[in-house]
CSV table of C-alpha atoms in Angstrom, one decimal:
chain,number,residue,atom,x,y,z
A,1,UNK,CA,-21.2,-29.9,64.7
A,2,UNK,CA,-21.8,-28.8,61.0
A,3,UNK,CA,-21.3,-31.5,58.4
A,4,UNK,CA,-18.3,-31.2,56.1
A,5,UNK,CA,-19.3,-30.2,52.6
A,6,UNK,CA,-19.7,-33.1,50.1
A,7,UNK,CA,-16.5,-33.6,48.0
A,8,UNK,CA,-16.7,-32.5,44.4
A,9,UNK,CA,-15.4,-34.5,41.5
A,10,UNK,CA,-14.7,-34.1,37.7
A,11,UNK,CA,-14.5,-37.1,35.4
A,12,UNK,CA,-12.5,-36.8,32.2
A,13,UNK,CA,-12.4,-39.4,29.4
A,14,UNK,CA,-12.7,-38.9,25.6
A,15,UNK,CA,-15.0,-41.9,25.4
A,16,UNK,CA,-18.5,-40.9,26.5
A,17,UNK,CA,-19.6,-44.5,27.4
A,18,UNK,CA,-16.5,-44.9,29.5
A,19,UNK,CA,-17.3,-41.7,31.4
A,20,UNK,CA,-20.9,-42.8,31.9
A,21,UNK,CA,-19.7,-46.1,33.3
A,22,UNK,CA,-17.3,-44.5,35.8
A,23,UNK,CA,-19.9,-42.0,36.9
A,24,UNK,CA,-22.5,-44.7,37.5
A,25,UNK,CA,-20.1,-46.8,39.5
A,26,UNK,CA,-18.9,-43.8,41.5
A,27,UNK,CA,-22.5,-42.9,42.4
A,28,UNK,CA,-23.1,-46.4,43.6
A,29,UNK,CA,-19.9,-46.7,45.6
A,30,UNK,CA,-20.0,-43.1,47.0
A,31,UNK,CA,-23.5,-41.6,46.9
A,32,UNK,CA,-22.3,-38.4,48.8
A,33,UNK,CA,-19.7,-37.6,46.1
A,34,UNK,CA,-20.9,-34.7,43.8
A,35,UNK,CA,-19.8,-35.3,40.2
A,36,UNK,CA,-20.1,-31.7,39.1
A,37,UNK,CA,-18.6,-32.0,35.6
A,38,UNK,CA,-17.5,-34.2,32.8
A,39,UNK,CA,-14.7,-33.5,30.3
A,40,UNK,CA,-13.7,-35.1,27.0
A,41,UNK,CA,-10.0,-33.9,27.1
A,42,UNK,CA,-7.4,-32.7,29.5
A,43,UNK,CA,-7.9,-29.0,28.7
A,44,UNK,CA,-11.6,-29.2,29.6
A,45,UNK,CA,-10.7,-31.2,32.8
A,46,UNK,CA,-8.3,-28.5,34.0
A,47,UNK,CA,-10.7,-25.7,33.4
A,48,UNK,CA,-13.6,-27.5,35.0
A,49,UNK,CA,-11.5,-28.5,38.1
A,50,UNK,CA,-10.6,-24.9,38.7
A,51,UNK,CA,-13.9,-23.3,38.0
A,52,UNK,CA,-15.8,-25.9,40.1
A,53,UNK,CA,-13.2,-25.9,42.9
A,54,UNK,CA,-13.1,-29.7,42.6
A,55,UNK,CA,-11.5,-31.9,45.3
A,56,UNK,CA,-11.0,-35.0,43.0
A,57,UNK,CA,-10.4,-35.4,39.3
A,58,UNK,CA,-10.6,-38.8,37.5
A,59,UNK,CA,-8.3,-38.5,34.4
A,60,UNK,CA,-8.0,-40.8,31.5
A,61,UNK,CA,-4.3,-41.0,30.6
A,62,UNK,CA,-4.8,-41.2,26.8
A,63,UNK,CA,-6.9,-38.2,25.7
A,64,UNK,CA,-6.7,-35.8,22.7
A,65,UNK,CA,-5.5,-32.2,22.8
A,66,UNK,CA,-4.1,-32.4,26.4
A,67,UNK,CA,-3.6,-35.9,27.8
A,68,UNK,CA,-4.1,-37.0,31.4
A,69,UNK,CA,-0.4,-36.6,32.3
A,70,UNK,CA,-0.3,-32.9,31.1
A,71,UNK,CA,-3.6,-32.2,32.9
A,72,UNK,CA,-2.3,-33.7,36.1
A,73,UNK,CA,0.8,-31.6,35.8
A,74,UNK,CA,-1.4,-28.5,35.5
A,75,UNK,CA,-3.5,-29.6,38.6
A,76,UNK,CA,-0.6,-31.0,40.7
A,77,UNK,CA,-1.0,-30.2,44.4
A,78,UNK,CA,-4.5,-28.6,44.0
A,79,UNK,CA,-6.7,-31.7,43.6
A,80,UNK,CA,-6.6,-35.4,44.4
A,81,UNK,CA,-6.1,-37.3,41.1
A,82,UNK,CA,-7.2,-40.8,40.1
A,83,UNK,CA,-5.8,-42.0,36.7
A,84,UNK,CA,-8.0,-44.1,34.5
A,85,UNK,CA,-6.1,-46.3,32.0
A,86,UNK,CA,-6.4,-49.3,29.7
A,87,UNK,CA,-2.6,-49.7,29.9
A,88,UNK,CA,-1.8,-51.8,32.9
A,89,UNK,CA,1.8,-52.0,32.0
A,90,UNK,CA,2.1,-48.2,32.8
A,91,UNK,CA,-0.1,-48.3,35.8
A,92,UNK,CA,1.4,-51.2,37.8
A,93,UNK,CA,4.9,-49.9,37.8
A,94,UNK,CA,4.1,-46.2,38.1
A,95,UNK,CA,1.7,-46.5,41.0
A,96,UNK,CA,3.8,-48.6,43.3
A,97,UNK,CA,4.2,-45.8,45.7
A,98,UNK,CA,0.5,-45.6,46.2
A,99,UNK,CA,0.3,-41.8,46.6
A,100,UNK,CA,-2.2,-41.5,43.7
A,101,UNK,CA,-4.7,-44.2,42.8
A,102,UNK,CA,-5.7,-45.6,39.4
A,103,UNK,CA,-8.5,-47.5,37.8
A,104,UNK,CA,-8.0,-50.0,34.9
A,105,UNK,CA,-10.5,-49.9,32.1
A,106,UNK,CA,-13.1,-51.3,32.2
A,107,UNK,CA,-13.4,-50.3,35.8
A,108,UNK,CA,-14.8,-53.1,38.0
A,109,UNK,CA,-17.3,-52.0,40.8
A,110,UNK,CA,-15.2,-53.7,43.5
A,111,UNK,CA,-12.1,-51.7,42.4
A,112,UNK,CA,-14.0,-48.4,42.2
A,113,UNK,CA,-15.2,-49.1,45.8
A,114,UNK,CA,-11.6,-49.5,47.0
A,115,UNK,CA,-10.6,-46.3,45.2
A,116,UNK,CA,-13.4,-44.4,46.9
A,117,UNK,CA,-12.3,-45.7,50.3
A,118,UNK,CA,-8.8,-44.5,49.6
A,119,UNK,CA,-10.0,-41.1,48.5
A,120,UNK,CA,-12.1,-40.7,51.6
A,121,UNK,CA,-9.0,-41.2,53.7
A,122,UNK,CA,-6.9,-38.8,51.7
A,123,UNK,CA,-9.4,-35.9,51.5
A,124,UNK,CA,-8.2,-34.7,55.0
A,125,UNK,CA,-4.7,-34.3,53.6
A,126,UNK,CA,-3.2,-31.9,51.1
A,127,UNK,CA,-3.2,-33.4,47.5
A,128,UNK,CA,0.1,-35.0,46.5
A,129,UNK,CA,2.3,-33.0,44.2
A,130,UNK,CA,2.8,-36.2,42.1
A,131,UNK,CA,6.3,-35.0,40.9
A,132,UNK,CA,7.9,-38.5,40.9
A,133,UNK,CA,4.9,-40.3,39.6
A,134,UNK,CA,4.3,-37.9,36.7
A,135,UNK,CA,8.0,-38.1,35.8
A,136,UNK,CA,7.8,-41.9,35.7
A,137,UNK,CA,4.5,-41.9,33.7
A,138,UNK,CA,5.8,-39.4,31.2
A,139,UNK,CA,8.9,-41.5,30.7
A,140,UNK,CA,7.0,-44.7,30.3
A,141,UNK,CA,4.4,-43.2,27.9
A,142,UNK,CA,7.1,-41.5,25.9
A,143,UNK,CA,9.0,-44.8,25.6
A,144,UNK,CA,5.9,-46.4,24.1
A,145,UNK,CA,6.8,-45.3,20.6
A,146,UNK,CA,3.5,-43.5,20.0
A,147,UNK,CA,3.6,-41.1,17.1
A,148,UNK,CA,3.8,-37.4,18.2
A,149,UNK,CA,0.7,-35.4,17.3
A,150,UNK,CA,1.0,-33.0,14.4
A,151,UNK,CA,-0.2,-29.5,15.2
A,152,UNK,CA,-0.8,-26.6,12.9
A,153,UNK,CA,2.3,-24.8,11.8
A,154,UNK,CA,0.8,-22.6,9.1
A,155,UNK,CA,-2.6,-21.0,8.8
A,156,UNK,CA,-4.1,-20.2,5.4
A,157,UNK,CA,-6.1,-17.0,5.8
A,158,UNK,CA,-7.7,-14.2,3.8
A,159,UNK,CA,-6.2,-10.7,4.1
A,160,UNK,CA,-8.2,-8.3,1.9
A,161,UNK,CA,-8.3,-9.8,-1.6
A,162,UNK,CA,-5.2,-11.9,-0.9
A,163,UNK,CA,-4.7,-15.4,0.5
A,164,UNK,CA,-1.8,-15.6,2.9
A,165,UNK,CA,0.2,-18.4,4.4
A,166,UNK,CA,0.9,-17.4,8.0
A,167,UNK,CA,3.3,-19.3,10.2
A,168,UNK,CA,1.8,-19.9,13.7
A,169,UNK,CA,5.0,-18.5,15.2
A,170,UNK,CA,3.9,-15.1,13.7
A,171,UNK,CA,0.4,-15.1,15.1
A,172,UNK,CA,-0.3,-13.0,18.3
A,173,UNK,CA,-3.9,-14.3,18.8
A,174,UNK,CA,-7.0,-15.7,17.3
A,175,UNK,CA,-10.4,-14.1,18.1
A,176,UNK,CA,-13.9,-15.1,17.0
A,177,UNK,CA,-15.8,-12.3,15.2
A,178,UNK,CA,-19.2,-13.0,13.7
A,179,UNK,CA,-18.9,-15.9,11.2
A,180,UNK,CA,-15.1,-15.6,11.1
A,181,UNK,CA,-12.1,-16.0,13.3
A,182,UNK,CA,-9.6,-13.1,13.2
A,183,UNK,CA,-5.9,-14.0,12.9
A,184,UNK,CA,-3.8,-11.2,14.3
A,185,UNK,CA,-0.1,-10.7,13.6
A,186,UNK,CA,2.1,-7.8,14.5
A,187,UNK,CA,1.8,-6.4,10.9
A,188,UNK,CA,-1.7,-7.3,9.7
A,189,UNK,CA,-4.9,-9.1,10.5
A,190,UNK,CA,-6.6,-11.8,8.4
A,191,UNK,CA,-9.7,-14.0,8.5
A,192,UNK,CA,-10.4,-17.7,8.5
A,193,UNK,CA,-13.7,-19.5,8.7
A,194,UNK,CA,-12.6,-22.1,11.2
A,195,UNK,CA,-14.4,-21.7,14.6
A,196,UNK,CA,-12.3,-21.3,17.7
A,197,UNK,CA,-13.6,-24.6,19.2
A,198,UNK,CA,-12.3,-26.5,16.2
A,199,UNK,CA,-9.1,-24.4,15.8
A,200,UNK,CA,-8.0,-24.9,19.4
A,201,UNK,CA,-7.9,-28.7,19.0
A,202,UNK,CA,-5.4,-28.3,16.1
A,203,UNK,CA,-3.0,-25.9,18.0
A,204,UNK,CA,-0.1,-27.0,20.1
A,205,UNK,CA,-1.3,-26.5,23.8
A,206,UNK,CA,2.3,-25.6,24.7
A,207,UNK,CA,2.3,-22.8,22.2
A,208,UNK,CA,-1.3,-21.5,22.4
A,209,UNK,CA,-3.6,-21.0,25.3
A,210,UNK,CA,-7.4,-20.5,25.1
A,211,UNK,CA,-8.2,-17.6,27.5
A,212,UNK,CA,-11.8,-17.1,26.6
A,213,UNK,CA,-14.4,-19.0,24.6
A,214,UNK,CA,-13.7,-16.5,21.8
A,215,UNK,CA,-10.0,-16.0,22.2
A,216,UNK,CA,-6.8,-18.0,21.8
A,217,UNK,CA,-3.4,-16.3,22.4
A,218,UNK,CA,0.2,-17.4,21.6
A,219,UNK,CA,1.9,-17.8,25.0
A,220,UNK,CA,5.2,-16.2,23.8
A,221,UNK,CA,3.3,-13.1,22.6
A,222,UNK,CA,1.9,-12.3,26.1
A,223,UNK,CA,3.7,-9.2,27.5
A,224,UNK,CA,1.9,-8.8,30.8
A,225,UNK,CA,-1.4,-9.6,32.5
A,226,UNK,CA,-3.3,-6.9,34.5
A,227,UNK,CA,-6.7,-6.5,36.0
A,228,UNK,CA,-9.5,-4.2,34.7
A,229,UNK,CA,-12.0,-2.2,36.7
A,230,UNK,CA,-14.2,-5.3,37.2
A,231,UNK,CA,-11.3,-7.3,38.6
A,232,UNK,CA,-11.0,-9.6,35.6
A,233,UNK,CA,-7.6,-10.5,34.2
A,234,UNK,CA,-6.6,-8.8,30.9
A,235,UNK,CA,-3.8,-10.0,28.6
A,236,UNK,CA,-1.5,-7.4,27.0
A,237,UNK,CA,0.0,-8.7,23.8
A,238,UNK,CA,3.4,-7.7,22.3
A,239,UNK,CA,3.0,-5.7,19.1
A,240,UNK,CA,-0.7,-4.9,19.6
A,241,UNK,CA,-2.6,-2.3,21.6
A,242,UNK,CA,-5.5,-4.7,22.0
A,243,UNK,CA,-6.3,-6.0,25.5
A,244,UNK,CA,-7.7,-9.5,25.7
A,245,UNK,CA,-10.0,-10.3,28.6
A,246,UNK,CA,-9.5,-13.7,30.4
A,247,UNK,CA,-12.7,-15.5,31.3
A,248,UNK,CA,-13.1,-17.0,34.8
A,249,UNK,CA,-12.9,-20.6,33.4
A,250,UNK,CA,-9.4,-19.9,32.2
A,251,UNK,CA,-8.1,-17.6,34.9
A,252,UNK,CA,-6.1,-20.5,36.4
A,253,UNK,CA,-3.6,-20.1,33.5
A,254,UNK,CA,-2.3,-17.0,35.3
A,255,UNK,CA,-2.7,-18.4,38.8
A,256,UNK,CA,0.3,-16.5,40.1
A,257,UNK,CA,-1.7,-13.3,39.9
């Protein structure tokens, strides 16, 4: 009989040393596990999990841009999730049902080995939807009194010889062009020097989605999504004739298509 393919995993933590520690311990505890990607935030983790067709994702709960809970919500039911956390007060209560495993930082080799055994047993089953668990975690983390993140609400951009203050609610999309990033509104376009990679970290992920390494679109501005002659998804934006291609890494955002 042919051997089953080796399971594929993604490790996400905003601390590089912590990622390296987890990767090293996973390799020792489960040599057959293929760690195909590492991410420093939840947004990267979701994109990697989909593009690599991962079986397992290890998610740090506290990460910038998109935290582990939000990433798990985006991945629910498609991969097996293990949460990594330094906050045992969240973990002990939330994981009582045992449907999803967790590792406490710093992860001990013995505990990593137990997690690997549990994952081996679960791989033959469909990943848990995590509905109840994520609701509990969101509630507990929200009750922790952490200050909500401040996202951009205005963009200062050059439009011709003028400098304009543009509310993010007026922006249709951002697009990298040469040394500038174009800011497109229904009435005009403007330019900023901030690169897309830096810009996307300052935008509310509930309001703006990156759909390409060079393009970020405001979700409410999306009118429809079609496919071009190459089969790639294309976003049609309200108030603009421009069509924005979605790269493969971000096609999961429109997974109903």
